Amino acid sequence: MARPEFNYTSYDITDKDILYEDNHLIAVNKRAGDIVQVDETGDEPLDEKVKKYIAQKYNKPNGAFLGVVHRLDRPVSGVILFAKTSKALDRINKMFKARDMHKTYYAVVRKRPQPEAGTLVHWLVKNSQKNVTKAHDKEVQGSLRSELHYKLIAELNGYYLIEVDPITGRPHQIRVQLSTLGTPIVGDNKYGYPRGSLRKSICLHARKLTFVHPVKNEPVTIIAPVPHDGFWEKFEGMMIGE
């Protein structure tokens, strides 16, 4: 079986990767290139790295419990949340299902979106064999309704920074919906950008996650710094509402 498009270097999770942690939850700033859970590549997944981090940090020789509650595509960076207890896992899963978790992403594109702000609604069908999703303007067999809000935030040297608030959470949703708008994400040659990134990443970053803590009942906002790659840093000061 052919390997995916990544020349992958694995790095262990360290304290600097942790964005938030308490007895119930742990949030990590995912690197572009990490897979969240095991797949056919055999590369070490992020959930196993986080388990090792917790086991070593708290001296748990029998390993640590960790529940996956959502995912990010492999070439995407940013905040991803895990549950450290079964109670938290159950409650967080219900919150995601009820859309009580507010996610904010930033994407960089080369074409100014028209209109510059709006709501996109498509019906998406994923081809699991090819790992690609197709957007339709109306409901078709096997499709899932997908909705997001977007707005143009800034322009820099011919690149455009777009803030994206997904209402639904479908596979490849932001990537295919922005491509359908005519603004494919920089580096995302799977969805219409003319070439892939030398870094094997795309310019899509899960910036912020806002929710009410499932156990403490307190508001939580988690913000993920952008990758330090010489490109993303130019846009970080333009990100708003923080």
Coordinates of C-alpha atoms in Angstrom, one line a residue:
M1 CA 0.0 0.0 0.0
A2 CA 1.4 3.4 -0.9
R3 CA 2.1 5.8 1.9
P4 CA 0.4 9.2 2.1
E5 CA 2.0 12.4 1.0
F6 CA 4.0 12.9 4.2
N7 CA 7.7 12.5 4.8
Y8 CA 7.2 12.3 8.5
T9 CA 9.4 13.1 11.4
S10 CA 7.9 12.2 14.8
Y11 CA 8.5 14.3 17.9
D12 CA 7.5 13.5 21.4
I13 CA 5.1 15.7 23.3
T14 CA 6.7 18.0 25.8
D15 CA 5.5 20.7 28.2
K16 CA 5.7 23.4 25.6
D17 CA 3.2 21.6 23.4
I18 CA 0.5 21.6 26.2
L19 CA -2.0 24.5 25.9
Y20 CA -4.3 23.5 28.8
E21 CA -4.4 20.7 31.4
D22 CA -6.3 19.8 34.5
N23 CA -7.5 16.5 36.1
H24 CA -10.1 16.0 33.4
L25 CA -8.8 17.5 30.1
I26 CA -5.6 18.1 28.2
A27 CA -5.2 20.3 25.1
V28 CA -2.2 20.1 22.8
N29 CA -1.0 22.3 20.0
K30 CA -0.9 19.8 17.2
R31 CA 1.9 20.0 14.7
A32 CA 1.0 19.8 11.0
G33 CA 1.9 16.2 10.0
D34 CA 0.8 14.5 13.1
I35 CA -2.1 12.0 12.8
V36 CA -4.5 12.1 15.7
Q37 CA -5.2 8.4 15.8
V38 CA -3.6 5.3 14.3
D39 CA -4.0 4.8 10.6
E40 CA -2.6 2.6 7.8
T41 CA 0.8 4.5 7.7
G42 CA 1.9 3.0 11.0
D43 CA 3.2 6.4 12.1
E44 CA 2.9 7.1 15.9
P45 CA -0.4 8.9 16.5
L46 CA -0.8 12.0 18.6
D47 CA -3.1 10.3 21.1
E48 CA -0.4 7.7 21.9
K49 CA 2.2 10.5 22.3
V50 CA -0.1 12.3 24.8
K51 CA -0.7 9.1 26.7
K52 CA 3.1 8.6 27.0
Y53 CA 3.5 12.2 28.2
I54 CA 0.8 11.8 30.9
A55 CA 2.2 8.4 32.0
Q56 CA 5.7 9.8 32.4
K57 CA 4.7 13.1 34.0
Y58 CA 2.5 11.5 36.6
N59 CA 4.5 8.2 37.0
K60 CA 1.8 5.9 35.8
P61 CA 3.6 2.6 35.0
N62 CA 0.3 1.0 33.8
G63 CA -0.3 3.8 31.3
A64 CA -2.9 6.6 31.2
F65 CA -6.5 6.9 30.1
L66 CA -7.0 9.2 27.1
G67 CA -10.2 9.8 25.1
V68 CA -10.2 11.3 21.6
V69 CA -13.1 13.7 21.3
H70 CA -12.4 15.4 17.9
R71 CA -9.8 15.4 15.1
L72 CA -7.8 17.6 12.9
D73 CA -6.7 16.6 9.4
R74 CA -3.1 15.5 9.2
P75 CA -1.7 18.6 7.4
V76 CA -3.6 21.0 9.8
S77 CA -2.0 22.5 13.0
G78 CA -3.6 23.9 16.1
V79 CA -5.5 23.1 19.3
I80 CA -6.9 19.7 19.9
L81 CA -8.6 18.5 23.1
F82 CA -8.5 15.1 24.8
A83 CA -10.3 13.8 27.8
K84 CA -8.3 12.3 30.7
T85 CA -11.3 10.7 32.4
S86 CA -14.3 8.7 31.2
K87 CA -16.6 11.2 32.8
A88 CA -15.1 14.1 30.9
L89 CA -15.0 12.1 27.7
D90 CA -18.7 11.3 27.9
R91 CA -19.7 14.9 28.6
I92 CA -17.4 16.5 26.0
N93 CA -18.7 14.1 23.4
K94 CA -22.2 15.3 24.2
M95 CA -21.1 18.9 24.0
F96 CA -19.6 18.4 20.5
K97 CA -22.7 16.7 19.4
A98 CA -24.8 19.5 20.7
R99 CA -22.4 22.1 19.1
D100 CA -21.6 23.6 22.4
M101 CA -17.9 23.8 21.5
H102 CA -17.0 26.9 19.6
K103 CA -14.0 26.5 17.2
T104 CA -12.2 29.2 15.4
Y105 CA -9.8 28.5 12.5
Y106 CA -7.6 30.7 10.4
A107 CA -6.8 30.0 6.8
V108 CA -4.4 31.7 4.4
V109 CA -5.4 31.8 0.7
R110 CA -4.0 33.6 -2.4
K111 CA -7.3 34.8 -3.9
R112 CA -9.5 37.4 -2.2
P113 CA -12.8 35.8 -1.2
Q114 CA -16.0 37.1 -2.9
P115 CA -18.0 38.1 -0.9
E116 CA -15.4 38.9 1.8
A117 CA -17.7 37.5 4.5
G118 CA -20.6 35.1 4.6
T119 CA -22.0 31.7 5.4
L120 CA -21.3 28.6 3.2
V121 CA -23.7 25.7 3.2
H122 CA -22.9 22.5 1.2
W123 CA -23.7 18.9 1.3
L124 CA -20.5 16.9 1.5
V125 CA -19.8 13.3 0.4
K126 CA -16.5 11.7 1.5
N127 CA -14.8 9.1 -0.7
S128 CA -13.0 7.1 2.0
Q129 CA -11.0 5.1 -0.5
K130 CA -9.5 8.2 -2.0
N131 CA -9.7 10.2 1.2
V132 CA -11.3 13.1 -0.5
T133 CA -14.5 15.0 0.0
K134 CA -16.8 16.5 -2.6
A135 CA -19.1 19.4 -2.0
H136 CA -22.6 19.6 -3.6
D137 CA -24.9 22.7 -3.7
K138 CA -27.9 20.5 -2.7
E139 CA -28.6 17.3 -0.8
V140 CA -27.5 14.1 -2.6
Q141 CA -27.5 10.5 -1.5
G142 CA -25.1 9.9 1.3
S143 CA -24.3 13.6 1.8
L144 CA -24.1 15.5 5.1
R145 CA -25.1 19.1 5.5
S146 CA -22.1 21.3 6.3
E147 CA -22.1 24.9 7.3
L148 CA -19.5 27.5 8.2
H149 CA -19.1 31.2 8.7
Y150 CA -16.1 33.0 7.3
K151 CA -14.7 36.5 7.0
L152 CA -11.7 38.2 5.4
I153 CA -9.4 39.5 8.2
A154 CA -6.3 40.9 6.5
E155 CA -4.1 41.0 3.4
L156 CA -0.4 40.7 3.3
N157 CA 1.8 40.6 0.2
G158 CA -0.8 39.0 -1.9
Y159 CA -1.9 36.5 0.8
Y160 CA -5.3 36.7 2.5
L161 CA -6.1 35.7 6.1
I162 CA -9.6 34.3 6.6
E163 CA -11.2 33.6 9.9
V164 CA -13.5 30.5 9.8
D165 CA -16.1 29.4 12.4
P166 CA -17.4 25.9 11.5
I167 CA -20.9 25.2 12.6
T168 CA -20.7 21.5 11.7
G169 CA -17.7 19.3 11.9
R170 CA -17.3 17.2 8.7
P171 CA -14.2 15.5 7.2
H172 CA -12.2 18.1 5.3
Q173 CA -15.1 20.5 5.6
I174 CA -13.2 23.9 5.7
R175 CA -10.8 22.7 3.0
V176 CA -13.4 21.7 0.5
Q177 CA -15.9 24.5 1.3
L178 CA -13.2 27.3 0.9
S179 CA -12.1 25.6 -2.3
T180 CA -15.7 25.6 -3.6
L181 CA -15.8 29.4 -2.9
G182 CA -12.8 29.7 -5.2
T183 CA -10.2 30.3 -2.5
P184 CA -8.3 27.0 -1.9
I185 CA -6.0 27.0 1.1
V186 CA -2.3 27.7 0.4
G187 CA -0.5 24.3 0.1
D188 CA -3.7 22.3 -0.2
N189 CA -3.2 20.7 -3.6
K190 CA -5.8 18.1 -2.8
Y191 CA -8.5 20.8 -3.0
G192 CA -7.3 23.0 -5.8
Y193 CA -4.2 24.9 -4.8
P194 CA -1.7 24.5 -7.6
R195 CA 1.1 23.0 -5.6
G196 CA 1.7 21.4 -2.3
S197 CA 3.8 22.8 0.5
L198 CA 7.4 21.8 0.9
R199 CA 6.6 21.5 4.6
K200 CA 3.9 18.9 3.9
S201 CA 1.4 21.1 5.6
I202 CA -1.5 23.4 4.6
C203 CA -2.1 26.9 5.8
L204 CA -5.0 26.0 8.1
H205 CA -4.7 26.5 11.8
A206 CA -7.1 25.6 14.6
R207 CA -6.6 28.7 16.6
K208 CA -9.2 28.7 19.4
L209 CA -11.5 26.5 21.3
T210 CA -14.1 27.9 23.6
F211 CA -16.5 26.0 25.9
V212 CA -17.9 25.5 29.4
H213 CA -15.8 23.0 31.4
P214 CA -17.8 19.7 31.5
V215 CA -17.0 19.1 35.2
K216 CA -16.1 22.5 36.7
N217 CA -18.8 24.3 34.8
E218 CA -16.4 27.2 34.2
P219 CA -15.8 29.0 30.9
V220 CA -12.6 27.9 29.1
T221 CA -10.8 29.5 26.2
I222 CA -7.8 27.7 24.7
I223 CA -5.6 29.5 22.1
A224 CA -3.0 27.8 20.0
P225 CA 0.1 29.8 18.9
V226 CA 0.7 29.5 15.2
P227 CA 3.5 27.4 13.9
H228 CA 7.0 29.0 14.0
D229 CA 7.9 28.4 10.4
G230 CA 8.8 31.8 9.1
F231 CA 5.4 32.3 7.5
W232 CA 2.5 32.0 10.0
E233 CA 4.1 34.4 12.5
K234 CA 3.5 37.2 10.0
F235 CA -0.2 36.8 10.4
E236 CA -0.6 36.1 14.2
G237 CA -0.8 39.8 15.1
M238 CA -3.7 40.2 12.7
M239 CA -5.9 37.6 14.4
I240 CA -8.8 39.3 16.1
G241 CA -11.1 38.9 19.0
E242 CA -8.4 37.7 21.5

